[in-house]
Amino acid sequence: MPRHNLNDLLAFVTVAREGSFTRAAAHLGVSQSALSQTVSGLEKRLKIRLLTRTTRSVSPTSAGERLMHAIGHRFDDIEAELDALTELRDKPAGTVRITCGDFVLRTVLLPRLTPLLLEYPDVKVEFDINYGFRDIVADRFDAGIRFGATVDKDMIAVPIGPKVRMAVLASPAYFASMPVPKKPEDLLDHRCIDIRYPTLGGLDAWEFEKRGRKVNVRVEGQVILNTSAHVPAAAVSGLGIAYLPEEEFAPHIEEGRLVQVLEDWCPSFSGYHLYYPSRRLPTPAFSLVLNALRCDGFS
């Protein structure tokens, strides 16, 4: 059986990932026509269509999807191994791509990584602010940040902070006109500020627990956001009750702009973790980032 040209396979993988011959050609540094001929030649040798082409887009066929899942990550592994050769140089180099949320970027990632980036000018970090559960393998991220309980089991998860506690809060003005909720179910009678997370599509239930009893409440309100960044400000403005990790409200709680309720229904849980694929060999640049963020002793 003749061996397949790895360049042909890399060409196919790049086009499938980019969804465009134009972008893939630019990425590979070849002409669009040459790239198209390469992929067509591969399809001819395999005697099966790998890509569906239209005037607006390019997408893998079912056979193409299967080939992508089989070989795509292998090119990533080769690239990671080559990046690892920078260990032979005096200073590590390369780009580390991390997907995360606003708050953890502002309070954890940037403060801890700034000294590293100043010390290693050849190391770059690209942050993707995203509230969806990105597939870091398919989307070619080096790592992601999530709460520990939500990390997939096939990932290596490293704690980067202490346990987290959710908080339910509203402004004093809001509670001046509405009764203070005594139990989670009372939230059904209140205006609540909600978040629509991209991965979920719909609105997620607010989760509570007290002495082993778990309660999920699907709240309603006038304001729905797609990130947590503006939730505290909306709550301070009196637009309703908000629900986020307690630390995101800290300044407003300390200065009396928000009043916390249902505290006995909000236990602590596993905090922020950096996670990455178990099969991927960390590059020197990624190892530096990992060591800068790691917080041993947290779980």
PDB file of C-alpha atoms in Angstrom:
ATOM      1  CA  MET A   1       0.000   0.000   0.000  1.00  0.00           C
ATOM      2  CA  PRO A   2       1.552   3.385  -0.984  1.00  0.00           C
ATOM      3  CA  ARG A   3       2.322   5.867   1.751  1.00  0.00           C
ATOM      4  CA  HIS A   4       0.320   9.087   1.830  1.00  0.00           C
ATOM      5  CA  ASN A   5       2.117  12.410   1.638  1.00  0.00           C
ATOM      6  CA  LEU A   6       1.899  14.072   5.070  1.00  0.00           C
ATOM      7  CA  ASN A   7       1.838  17.468   3.401  1.00  0.00           C
ATOM      8  CA  ASP A   8      -1.397  16.463   1.639  1.00  0.00           C
ATOM      9  CA  LEU A   9      -2.947  15.410   4.927  1.00  0.00           C
ATOM     10  CA  LEU A  10      -1.802  18.623   6.621  1.00  0.00           C
ATOM     11  CA  ALA A  11      -3.327  20.609   3.751  1.00  0.00           C
ATOM     12  CA  PHE A  12      -6.666  18.857   4.256  1.00  0.00           C
ATOM     13  CA  VAL A  13      -6.620  19.348   8.039  1.00  0.00           C
ATOM     14  CA  THR A  14      -5.825  23.054   7.670  1.00  0.00           C
ATOM     15  CA  VAL A  15      -8.620  23.660   5.151  1.00  0.00           C
ATOM     16  CA  ALA A  16     -11.101  21.742   7.315  1.00  0.00           C
ATOM     17  CA  ARG A  17     -10.173  23.747  10.402  1.00  0.00           C
ATOM     18  CA  GLU A  18     -10.150  27.134   8.673  1.00  0.00           C
ATOM     19  CA  GLY A  19     -13.332  26.429   6.679  1.00  0.00           C
ATOM     20  CA  SER A  20     -11.754  28.285   3.783  1.00  0.00           C
ATOM     21  CA  PHE A  21      -9.167  27.563   1.090  1.00  0.00           C
ATOM     22  CA  THR A  22      -8.167  31.237   1.144  1.00  0.00           C
ATOM     23  CA  ARG A  23      -7.423  31.334   4.894  1.00  0.00           C
ATOM     24  CA  ALA A  24      -5.778  27.900   4.822  1.00  0.00           C
ATOM     25  CA  ALA A  25      -3.542  28.908   1.920  1.00  0.00           C
ATOM     26  CA  ALA A  26      -2.454  32.040   3.785  1.00  0.00           C
ATOM     27  CA  HIS A  27      -1.778  29.960   6.903  1.00  0.00           C
ATOM     28  CA  LEU A  28       0.331  27.431   4.987  1.00  0.00           C
ATOM     29  CA  GLY A  29       2.058  30.013   2.767  1.00  0.00           C
ATOM     30  CA  VAL A  30       0.935  28.484  -0.536  1.00  0.00           C
ATOM     31  CA  SER A  31      -1.354  29.608  -3.327  1.00  0.00           C
ATOM     32  CA  GLN A  32      -5.058  28.873  -3.148  1.00  0.00           C
ATOM     33  CA  SER A  33      -5.001  27.016  -6.472  1.00  0.00           C
ATOM     34  CA  ALA A  34      -2.089  24.820  -5.396  1.00  0.00           C
ATOM     35  CA  LEU A  35      -3.837  24.006  -2.136  1.00  0.00           C
ATOM     36  CA  SER A  36      -7.050  23.126  -3.957  1.00  0.00           C
ATOM     37  CA  GLN A  37      -5.150  20.795  -6.289  1.00  0.00           C
ATOM     38  CA  THR A  38      -3.424  19.140  -3.332  1.00  0.00           C
ATOM     39  CA  VAL A  39      -6.697  18.384  -1.538  1.00  0.00           C
ATOM     40  CA  SER A  40      -8.367  17.231  -4.771  1.00  0.00           C
ATOM     41  CA  GLY A  41      -5.438  14.895  -5.401  1.00  0.00           C
ATOM     42  CA  LEU A  42      -5.801  13.430  -1.910  1.00  0.00           C
ATOM     43  CA  GLU A  43      -9.522  12.850  -2.470  1.00  0.00           C
ATOM     44  CA  LYS A  44      -8.778  11.197  -5.801  1.00  0.00           C
ATOM     45  CA  ARG A  45      -6.234   8.829  -4.269  1.00  0.00           C
ATOM     46  CA  LEU A  46      -8.571   7.960  -1.381  1.00  0.00           C
ATOM     47  CA  LYS A  47     -11.495   7.681  -3.811  1.00  0.00           C
ATOM     48  CA  ILE A  48     -13.791   9.554  -1.420  1.00  0.00           C
ATOM     49  CA  ARG A  49     -14.962  13.142  -0.994  1.00  0.00           C
ATOM     50  CA  LEU A  50     -13.470  14.781   2.119  1.00  0.00           C
ATOM     51  CA  LEU A  51     -14.760  18.354   1.764  1.00  0.00           C
ATOM     52  CA  THR A  52     -18.034  19.893   0.684  1.00  0.00           C
ATOM     53  CA  ARG A  53     -17.342  23.065  -1.280  1.00  0.00           C
ATOM     54  CA  THR A  54     -19.778  25.910  -1.886  1.00  0.00           C
ATOM     55  CA  THR A  55     -19.246  29.466  -3.086  1.00  0.00           C
ATOM     56  CA  ARG A  56     -19.371  30.678   0.533  1.00  0.00           C
ATOM     57  CA  SER A  57     -17.871  27.942   2.668  1.00  0.00           C
ATOM     58  CA  VAL A  58     -15.955  24.703   2.912  1.00  0.00           C
ATOM     59  CA  SER A  59     -16.906  21.999   5.408  1.00  0.00           C
ATOM     60  CA  PRO A  60     -15.857  18.368   6.017  1.00  0.00           C
ATOM     61  CA  THR A  61     -18.034  15.511   4.802  1.00  0.00           C
ATOM     62  CA  SER A  62     -18.717  12.645   7.203  1.00  0.00           C
ATOM     63  CA  ALA A  63     -15.589  10.936   5.857  1.00  0.00           C
ATOM     64  CA  GLY A  64     -13.694  14.193   6.287  1.00  0.00           C
ATOM     65  CA  GLU A  65     -14.875  14.519   9.893  1.00  0.00           C
ATOM     66  CA  ARG A  66     -13.675  10.993  10.609  1.00  0.00           C
ATOM     67  CA  LEU A  67     -10.265  11.697   9.113  1.00  0.00           C
ATOM     68  CA  MET A  68     -10.035  14.985  11.040  1.00  0.00           C
ATOM     69  CA  HIS A  69     -10.704  13.282  14.375  1.00  0.00           C
ATOM     70  CA  ALA A  70      -8.202  10.557  13.527  1.00  0.00           C
ATOM     71  CA  ILE A  71      -5.239  12.683  12.464  1.00  0.00           C
ATOM     72  CA  GLY A  72      -5.896  16.337  13.374  1.00  0.00           C
ATOM     73  CA  HIS A  73      -4.533  16.123  16.911  1.00  0.00           C
ATOM     74  CA  ARG A  74      -1.462  14.238  15.664  1.00  0.00           C
ATOM     75  CA  PHE A  75      -0.287  17.309  13.785  1.00  0.00           C
ATOM     76  CA  ASP A  76      -0.861  19.298  16.995  1.00  0.00           C
ATOM     77  CA  ASP A  77       1.289  16.777  18.855  1.00  0.00           C
ATOM     78  CA  ILE A  78       4.056  17.103  16.256  1.00  0.00           C
ATOM     79  CA  GLU A  79       3.887  20.894  16.526  1.00  0.00           C
ATOM     80  CA  ALA A  80       4.043  20.673  20.322  1.00  0.00           C
ATOM     81  CA  GLU A  81       7.083  18.379  20.134  1.00  0.00           C
ATOM     82  CA  LEU A  82       8.828  20.824  17.819  1.00  0.00           C
ATOM     83  CA  ASP A  83       7.974  23.702  20.151  1.00  0.00           C
ATOM     84  CA  ALA A  84       9.481  21.675  22.977  1.00  0.00           C
ATOM     85  CA  LEU A  85      12.844  21.955  21.256  1.00  0.00           C
ATOM     86  CA  THR A  86      12.970  25.535  22.492  1.00  0.00           C
ATOM     87  CA  GLU A  87      14.204  23.966  25.734  1.00  0.00           C
ATOM     88  CA  LEU A  88      17.548  23.881  23.946  1.00  0.00           C
ATOM     89  CA  ARG A  89      17.521  27.658  23.727  1.00  0.00           C
ATOM     90  CA  ASP A  90      18.378  30.090  26.492  1.00  0.00           C
ATOM     91  CA  LYS A  91      14.850  31.487  26.678  1.00  0.00           C
ATOM     92  CA  PRO A  92      11.515  29.731  26.083  1.00  0.00           C
ATOM     93  CA  ALA A  93       9.366  31.144  23.281  1.00  0.00           C
ATOM     94  CA  GLY A  94       6.000  30.632  21.638  1.00  0.00           C
ATOM     95  CA  THR A  95       2.323  31.458  22.064  1.00  0.00           C
ATOM     96  CA  VAL A  96       0.080  29.973  24.757  1.00  0.00           C
ATOM     97  CA  ARG A  97      -3.668  30.207  23.961  1.00  0.00           C
ATOM     98  CA  ILE A  98      -6.094  30.204  26.913  1.00  0.00           C
ATOM     99  CA  THR A  99      -9.892  30.474  26.876  1.00  0.00           C
ATOM    100  CA  CYS A 100     -11.395  31.990  30.032  1.00  0.00           C
ATOM    101  CA  GLY A 101     -13.893  34.465  31.501  1.00  0.00           C
ATOM    102  CA  ASP A 102     -13.530  38.190  32.251  1.00  0.00           C
ATOM    103  CA  PHE A 103     -13.286  38.020  36.021  1.00  0.00           C
ATOM    104  CA  VAL A 104     -10.642  35.302  36.322  1.00  0.00           C
ATOM    105  CA  LEU A 105      -8.584  37.034  33.618  1.00  0.00           C
ATOM    106  CA  ARG A 106      -8.650  40.325  35.497  1.00  0.00           C
ATOM    107  CA  THR A 107      -8.107  38.988  39.013  1.00  0.00           C
ATOM    108  CA  VAL A 108      -5.938  35.892  38.545  1.00  0.00           C
ATOM    109  CA  LEU A 109      -4.393  35.432  35.112  1.00  0.00           C
ATOM    110  CA  LEU A 110      -3.086  38.913  34.342  1.00  0.00           C
ATOM    111  CA  PRO A 111      -1.680  39.613  37.841  1.00  0.00           C
ATOM    112  CA  ARG A 112       0.199  36.304  37.955  1.00  0.00           C
ATOM    113  CA  LEU A 113       1.344  36.221  34.352  1.00  0.00           C
ATOM    114  CA  THR A 114       2.535  39.827  34.090  1.00  0.00           C
ATOM    115  CA  PRO A 115       5.879  39.161  35.864  1.00  0.00           C
ATOM    116  CA  LEU A 116       6.448  36.113  33.653  1.00  0.00           C
ATOM    117  CA  LEU A 117       5.741  38.018  30.444  1.00  0.00           C
ATOM    118  CA  LEU A 118       8.076  40.821  31.490  1.00  0.00           C
ATOM    119  CA  GLU A 119      10.827  38.301  32.199  1.00  0.00           C
ATOM    120  CA  TYR A 120      10.335  36.250  29.010  1.00  0.00           C
ATOM    121  CA  PRO A 121       9.692  38.633  26.091  1.00  0.00           C
ATOM    122  CA  ASP A 122       9.562  35.744  23.577  1.00  0.00           C
ATOM    123  CA  VAL A 123       6.591  34.144  25.349  1.00  0.00           C
ATOM    124  CA  LYS A 124       3.156  35.320  24.217  1.00  0.00           C
ATOM    125  CA  VAL A 125      -0.242  34.604  25.775  1.00  0.00           C
ATOM    126  CA  GLU A 126      -3.482  34.889  23.788  1.00  0.00           C
ATOM    127  CA  PHE A 127      -6.676  35.100  25.861  1.00  0.00           C
ATOM    128  CA  ASP A 128     -10.071  34.138  24.443  1.00  0.00           C
ATOM    129  CA  ILE A 129     -12.820  35.671  26.588  1.00  0.00           C
ATOM    130  CA  ASN A 130     -15.662  33.205  26.171  1.00  0.00           C
ATOM    131  CA  TYR A 131     -18.468  31.958  28.398  1.00  0.00           C
ATOM    132  CA  GLY A 132     -19.148  28.848  26.315  1.00  0.00           C
ATOM    133  CA  PHE A 133     -17.524  25.536  27.167  1.00  0.00           C
ATOM    134  CA  ARG A 134     -15.026  25.643  24.304  1.00  0.00           C
ATOM    135  CA  ASP A 135     -13.613  22.374  22.980  1.00  0.00           C
ATOM    136  CA  ILE A 136      -9.992  23.282  23.563  1.00  0.00           C
ATOM    137  CA  VAL A 137      -8.703  20.377  21.473  1.00  0.00           C
ATOM    138  CA  ALA A 138     -10.865  21.092  18.420  1.00  0.00           C
ATOM    139  CA  ASP A 139     -10.367  24.866  18.743  1.00  0.00           C
ATOM    140  CA  ARG A 140      -6.619  24.466  19.271  1.00  0.00           C
ATOM    141  CA  PHE A 141      -6.309  26.112  22.669  1.00  0.00           C
ATOM    142  CA  ASP A 142      -3.489  25.137  24.963  1.00  0.00           C
ATOM    143  CA  ALA A 143      -5.699  25.421  28.044  1.00  0.00           C
ATOM    144  CA  GLY A 144      -8.978  26.655  29.462  1.00  0.00           C
ATOM    145  CA  ILE A 145     -10.198  27.971  32.804  1.00  0.00           C
ATOM    146  CA  ARG A 146     -13.293  26.512  34.494  1.00  0.00           C
ATOM    147  CA  PHE A 147     -14.587  25.632  37.925  1.00  0.00           C
ATOM    148  CA  GLY A 148     -13.148  22.267  38.913  1.00  0.00           C
ATOM    149  CA  ALA A 149     -16.439  20.367  38.912  1.00  0.00           C
ATOM    150  CA  THR A 150     -17.127  21.249  35.259  1.00  0.00           C
ATOM    151  CA  VAL A 151     -13.806  20.059  33.788  1.00  0.00           C
ATOM    152  CA  ASP A 152     -14.023  16.972  31.571  1.00  0.00           C
ATOM    153  CA  LYS A 153     -12.539  13.829  33.119  1.00  0.00           C
ATOM    154  CA  ASP A 154     -10.037  13.270  30.300  1.00  0.00           C
ATOM    155  CA  MET A 155      -8.321  16.593  31.040  1.00  0.00           C
ATOM    156  CA  ILE A 156      -5.537  17.429  33.465  1.00  0.00           C
ATOM    157  CA  ALA A 157      -6.974  20.014  35.866  1.00  0.00           C
ATOM    158  CA  VAL A 158      -4.712  22.213  38.001  1.00  0.00           C
ATOM    159  CA  PRO A 159      -6.204  24.421  40.753  1.00  0.00           C
ATOM    160  CA  ILE A 160      -5.324  28.098  40.403  1.00  0.00           C
ATOM    161  CA  GLY A 161      -7.370  29.454  43.302  1.00  0.00           C
ATOM    162  CA  PRO A 162      -9.264  28.603  46.490  1.00  0.00           C
ATOM    163  CA  LYS A 163     -12.800  27.277  46.792  1.00  0.00           C
ATOM    164  CA  VAL A 164     -15.572  29.524  45.533  1.00  0.00           C
ATOM    165  CA  ARG A 165     -18.926  30.391  47.058  1.00  0.00           C
ATOM    166  CA  MET A 166     -21.935  31.673  45.144  1.00  0.00           C
ATOM    167  CA  ALA A 167     -23.804  34.719  46.416  1.00  0.00           C
ATOM    168  CA  VAL A 168     -27.353  36.033  46.008  1.00  0.00           C
ATOM    169  CA  LEU A 169     -27.572  39.819  46.273  1.00  0.00           C
ATOM    170  CA  ALA A 170     -29.610  42.899  45.492  1.00  0.00           C
ATOM    171  CA  SER A 171     -29.428  46.586  46.287  1.00  0.00           C
ATOM    172  CA  PRO A 172     -30.886  48.017  49.515  1.00  0.00           C
ATOM    173  CA  ALA A 173     -33.339  49.994  47.369  1.00  0.00           C
ATOM    174  CA  TYR A 174     -34.620  46.789  45.749  1.00  0.00           C
ATOM    175  CA  PHE A 175     -35.231  45.112  49.113  1.00  0.00           C
ATOM    176  CA  ALA A 176     -36.934  48.273  50.381  1.00  0.00           C
ATOM    177  CA  SER A 177     -39.762  47.512  47.958  1.00  0.00           C
ATOM    178  CA  MET A 178     -39.606  43.698  47.910  1.00  0.00           C
ATOM    179  CA  PRO A 179     -39.558  41.074  50.693  1.00  0.00           C
ATOM    180  CA  VAL A 180     -36.231  39.446  51.477  1.00  0.00           C
ATOM    181  CA  PRO A 181     -36.232  35.809  50.226  1.00  0.00           C
ATOM    182  CA  LYS A 182     -35.944  33.236  53.006  1.00  0.00           C
ATOM    183  CA  LYS A 183     -35.585  30.140  50.807  1.00  0.00           C
ATOM    184  CA  PRO A 184     -34.559  29.579  47.157  1.00  0.00           C
ATOM    185  CA  GLU A 185     -38.150  29.061  46.005  1.00  0.00           C
ATOM    186  CA  ASP A 186     -38.965  32.632  47.101  1.00  0.00           C
ATOM    187  CA  LEU A 187     -36.856  33.857  44.155  1.00  0.00           C
ATOM    188  CA  LEU A 188     -39.743  32.934  41.853  1.00  0.00           C
ATOM    189  CA  ASP A 189     -41.554  36.009  43.171  1.00  0.00           C
ATOM    190  CA  HIS A 190     -38.630  38.332  42.423  1.00  0.00           C
ATOM    191  CA  ARG A 191     -37.031  40.060  39.448  1.00  0.00           C
ATOM    192  CA  CYS A 192     -33.698  38.334  38.845  1.00  0.00           C
ATOM    193  CA  ILE A 193     -30.727  39.257  36.646  1.00  0.00           C
ATOM    194  CA  ASP A 194     -29.849  36.222  34.550  1.00  0.00           C
ATOM    195  CA  ILE A 195     -27.057  35.079  32.223  1.00  0.00           C
ATOM    196  CA  ARG A 196     -27.479  33.176  28.961  1.00  0.00           C
ATOM    197  CA  TYR A 197     -24.380  31.047  28.521  1.00  0.00           C
ATOM    198  CA  PRO A 198     -23.535  30.209  24.876  1.00  0.00           C
ATOM    199  CA  THR A 199     -23.030  26.486  25.434  1.00  0.00           C
ATOM    200  CA  LEU A 200     -26.346  26.027  27.219  1.00  0.00           C
ATOM    201  CA  GLY A 201     -28.409  28.063  24.766  1.00  0.00           C
ATOM    202  CA  GLY A 202     -31.152  28.616  27.322  1.00  0.00           C
ATOM    203  CA  LEU A 203     -31.039  30.080  30.811  1.00  0.00           C
ATOM    204  CA  ASP A 204     -29.449  27.884  33.445  1.00  0.00           C
ATOM    205  CA  ALA A 205     -31.109  27.192  36.797  1.00  0.00           C
ATOM    206  CA  TRP A 206     -29.656  28.746  39.951  1.00  0.00           C
ATOM    207  CA  GLU A 207     -28.287  25.968  42.173  1.00  0.00           C
ATOM    208  CA  PHE A 208     -28.565  25.863  45.959  1.00  0.00           C
ATOM    209  CA  GLU A 209     -27.769  23.352  48.692  1.00  0.00           C
ATOM    210  CA  LYS A 210     -28.409  23.186  52.437  1.00  0.00           C
ATOM    211  CA  ARG A 211     -27.687  20.201  54.705  1.00  0.00           C
ATOM    212  CA  GLY A 212     -27.612  17.844  51.733  1.00  0.00           C
ATOM    213  CA  ARG A 213     -30.811  19.145  50.151  1.00  0.00           C
ATOM    214  CA  LYS A 214     -30.305  20.510  46.645  1.00  0.00           C
ATOM    215  CA  VAL A 215     -32.698  22.987  45.026  1.00  0.00           C
ATOM    216  CA  ASN A 216     -32.584  24.343  41.471  1.00  0.00           C
ATOM    217  CA  VAL A 217     -34.623  27.455  40.686  1.00  0.00           C
ATOM    218  CA  ARG A 218     -35.314  28.819  37.201  1.00  0.00           C
ATOM    219  CA  VAL A 219     -35.664  32.532  37.803  1.00  0.00           C
ATOM    220  CA  GLU A 220     -37.124  35.307  35.645  1.00  0.00           C
ATOM    221  CA  GLY A 221     -36.483  39.008  35.315  1.00  0.00           C
ATOM    222  CA  GLN A 222     -36.189  42.005  33.038  1.00  0.00           C
ATOM    223  CA  VAL A 223     -32.443  41.788  32.368  1.00  0.00           C
ATOM    224  CA  ILE A 224     -30.504  38.965  30.676  1.00  0.00           C
ATOM    225  CA  LEU A 225     -26.778  39.250  29.889  1.00  0.00           C
ATOM    226  CA  ASN A 226     -24.329  36.980  28.118  1.00  0.00           C
ATOM    227  CA  THR A 227     -21.371  37.653  30.431  1.00  0.00           C
ATOM    228  CA  SER A 228     -21.016  38.209  34.150  1.00  0.00           C
ATOM    229  CA  ALA A 229     -19.046  41.452  33.808  1.00  0.00           C
ATOM    230  CA  HIS A 230     -22.052  43.794  34.076  1.00  0.00           C
ATOM    231  CA  VAL A 231     -24.191  41.787  36.489  1.00  0.00           C
ATOM    232  CA  PRO A 232     -22.936  43.565  39.664  1.00  0.00           C
ATOM    233  CA  ALA A 233     -23.628  46.999  38.127  1.00  0.00           C
ATOM    234  CA  ALA A 234     -27.128  45.915  37.130  1.00  0.00           C
ATOM    235  CA  ALA A 235     -27.784  44.715  40.672  1.00  0.00           C
ATOM    236  CA  VAL A 236     -26.430  47.938  42.208  1.00  0.00           C
ATOM    237  CA  SER A 237     -28.821  49.865  39.932  1.00  0.00           C
ATOM    238  CA  GLY A 238     -31.756  48.061  41.531  1.00  0.00           C
ATOM    239  CA  LEU A 239     -32.717  45.959  38.492  1.00  0.00           C
ATOM    240  CA  GLY A 240     -33.126  42.795  40.535  1.00  0.00           C
ATOM    241  CA  ILE A 241     -31.418  39.961  42.400  1.00  0.00           C
ATOM    242  CA  ALA A 242     -28.077  38.688  41.068  1.00  0.00           C
ATOM    243  CA  TYR A 243     -26.313  35.333  41.449  1.00  0.00           C
ATOM    244  CA  LEU A 244     -22.560  34.978  40.890  1.00  0.00           C
ATOM    245  CA  PRO A 245     -19.423  33.883  42.784  1.00  0.00           C
ATOM    246  CA  GLU A 246     -19.211  35.959  45.938  1.00  0.00           C
ATOM    247  CA  GLU A 247     -15.818  37.450  45.077  1.00  0.00           C
ATOM    248  CA  GLU A 248     -17.262  39.153  41.988  1.00  0.00           C
ATOM    249  CA  PHE A 249     -19.459  41.265  44.301  1.00  0.00           C
ATOM    250  CA  ALA A 250     -16.840  41.881  47.006  1.00  0.00           C
ATOM    251  CA  PRO A 251     -16.345  45.677  46.651  1.00  0.00           C
ATOM    252  CA  HIS A 252     -20.110  46.292  46.509  1.00  0.00           C
ATOM    253  CA  ILE A 253     -20.743  44.130  49.576  1.00  0.00           C
ATOM    254  CA  GLU A 254     -18.014  45.867  51.591  1.00  0.00           C
ATOM    255  CA  GLU A 255     -19.331  49.334  50.734  1.00  0.00           C
ATOM    256  CA  GLY A 256     -22.978  48.452  51.347  1.00  0.00           C
ATOM    257  CA  ARG A 257     -24.184  48.836  47.772  1.00  0.00           C
ATOM    258  CA  LEU A 258     -25.441  45.234  47.741  1.00  0.00           C
ATOM    259  CA  VAL A 259     -27.146  43.136  50.413  1.00  0.00           C
ATOM    260  CA  GLN A 260     -26.455  39.390  50.559  1.00  0.00           C
ATOM    261  CA  VAL A 261     -29.293  36.891  51.196  1.00  0.00           C
ATOM    262  CA  LEU A 262     -29.750  33.100  51.312  1.00  0.00           C
ATOM    263  CA  GLU A 263     -26.188  32.725  52.602  1.00  0.00           C
ATOM    264  CA  ASP A 264     -26.968  29.408  54.308  1.00  0.00           C
ATOM    265  CA  TRP A 265     -28.039  28.010  50.923  1.00  0.00           C
ATOM    266  CA  CYS A 266     -24.701  28.824  49.229  1.00  0.00           C
ATOM    267  CA  PRO A 267     -21.947  26.349  50.199  1.00  0.00           C
ATOM    268  CA  SER A 268     -18.389  26.528  48.878  1.00  0.00           C
ATOM    269  CA  PHE A 269     -17.267  24.400  45.944  1.00  0.00           C
ATOM    270  CA  SER A 270     -14.145  23.661  43.902  1.00  0.00           C
ATOM    271  CA  GLY A 271     -12.736  26.900  42.486  1.00  0.00           C
ATOM    272  CA  TYR A 272     -10.998  27.910  39.274  1.00  0.00           C
ATOM    273  CA  HIS A 273      -8.865  25.287  37.530  1.00  0.00           C
ATOM    274  CA  LEU A 274      -6.619  25.514  34.510  1.00  0.00           C
ATOM    275  CA  TYR A 275      -7.171  22.417  32.371  1.00  0.00           C
ATOM    276  CA  TYR A 276      -5.427  20.988  29.322  1.00  0.00           C
ATOM    277  CA  PRO A 277      -5.394  17.728  27.300  1.00  0.00           C
ATOM    278  CA  SER A 278      -3.713  14.842  29.083  1.00  0.00           C
ATOM    279  CA  ARG A 279      -2.125  13.553  25.872  1.00  0.00           C
ATOM    280  CA  ARG A 280      -0.445  16.812  24.901  1.00  0.00           C
ATOM    281  CA  LEU A 281       3.180  17.362  25.886  1.00  0.00           C
ATOM    282  CA  PRO A 282       3.458  20.849  27.426  1.00  0.00           C
ATOM    283  CA  THR A 283       5.825  23.222  25.653  1.00  0.00           C
ATOM    284  CA  PRO A 284       8.405  25.139  27.717  1.00  0.00           C
ATOM    285  CA  ALA A 285       6.318  28.310  27.333  1.00  0.00           C
ATOM    286  CA  PHE A 286       3.187  26.517  28.558  1.00  0.00           C
ATOM    287  CA  SER A 287       5.098  25.000  31.477  1.00  0.00           C
ATOM    288  CA  LEU A 288       6.120  28.499  32.564  1.00  0.00           C
ATOM    289  CA  VAL A 289       2.508  29.682  32.396  1.00  0.00           C
ATOM    290  CA  LEU A 290       1.307  26.612  34.280  1.00  0.00           C
ATOM    291  CA  ASN A 291       3.841  27.079  37.068  1.00  0.00           C
ATOM    292  CA  ALA A 292       2.986  30.786  37.378  1.00  0.00           C
ATOM    293  CA  LEU A 293      -0.725  30.019  37.797  1.00  0.00           C
ATOM    294  CA  ARG A 294      -0.549  26.856  39.900  1.00  0.00           C
ATOM    295  CA  CYS A 295      -1.757  27.145  43.499  1.00  0.00           C
ATOM    296  CA  ASP A 296      -0.769  24.024  45.400  1.00  0.00           C
ATOM    297  CA  GLY A 297      -2.918  23.210  48.410  1.00  0.00           C
ATOM    298  CA  PHE A 298      -6.211  24.234  46.796  1.00  0.00           C
ATOM    299  CA  SER A 299      -8.765  21.632  45.697  1.00  0.00           C
TER     300      SER A 299
END
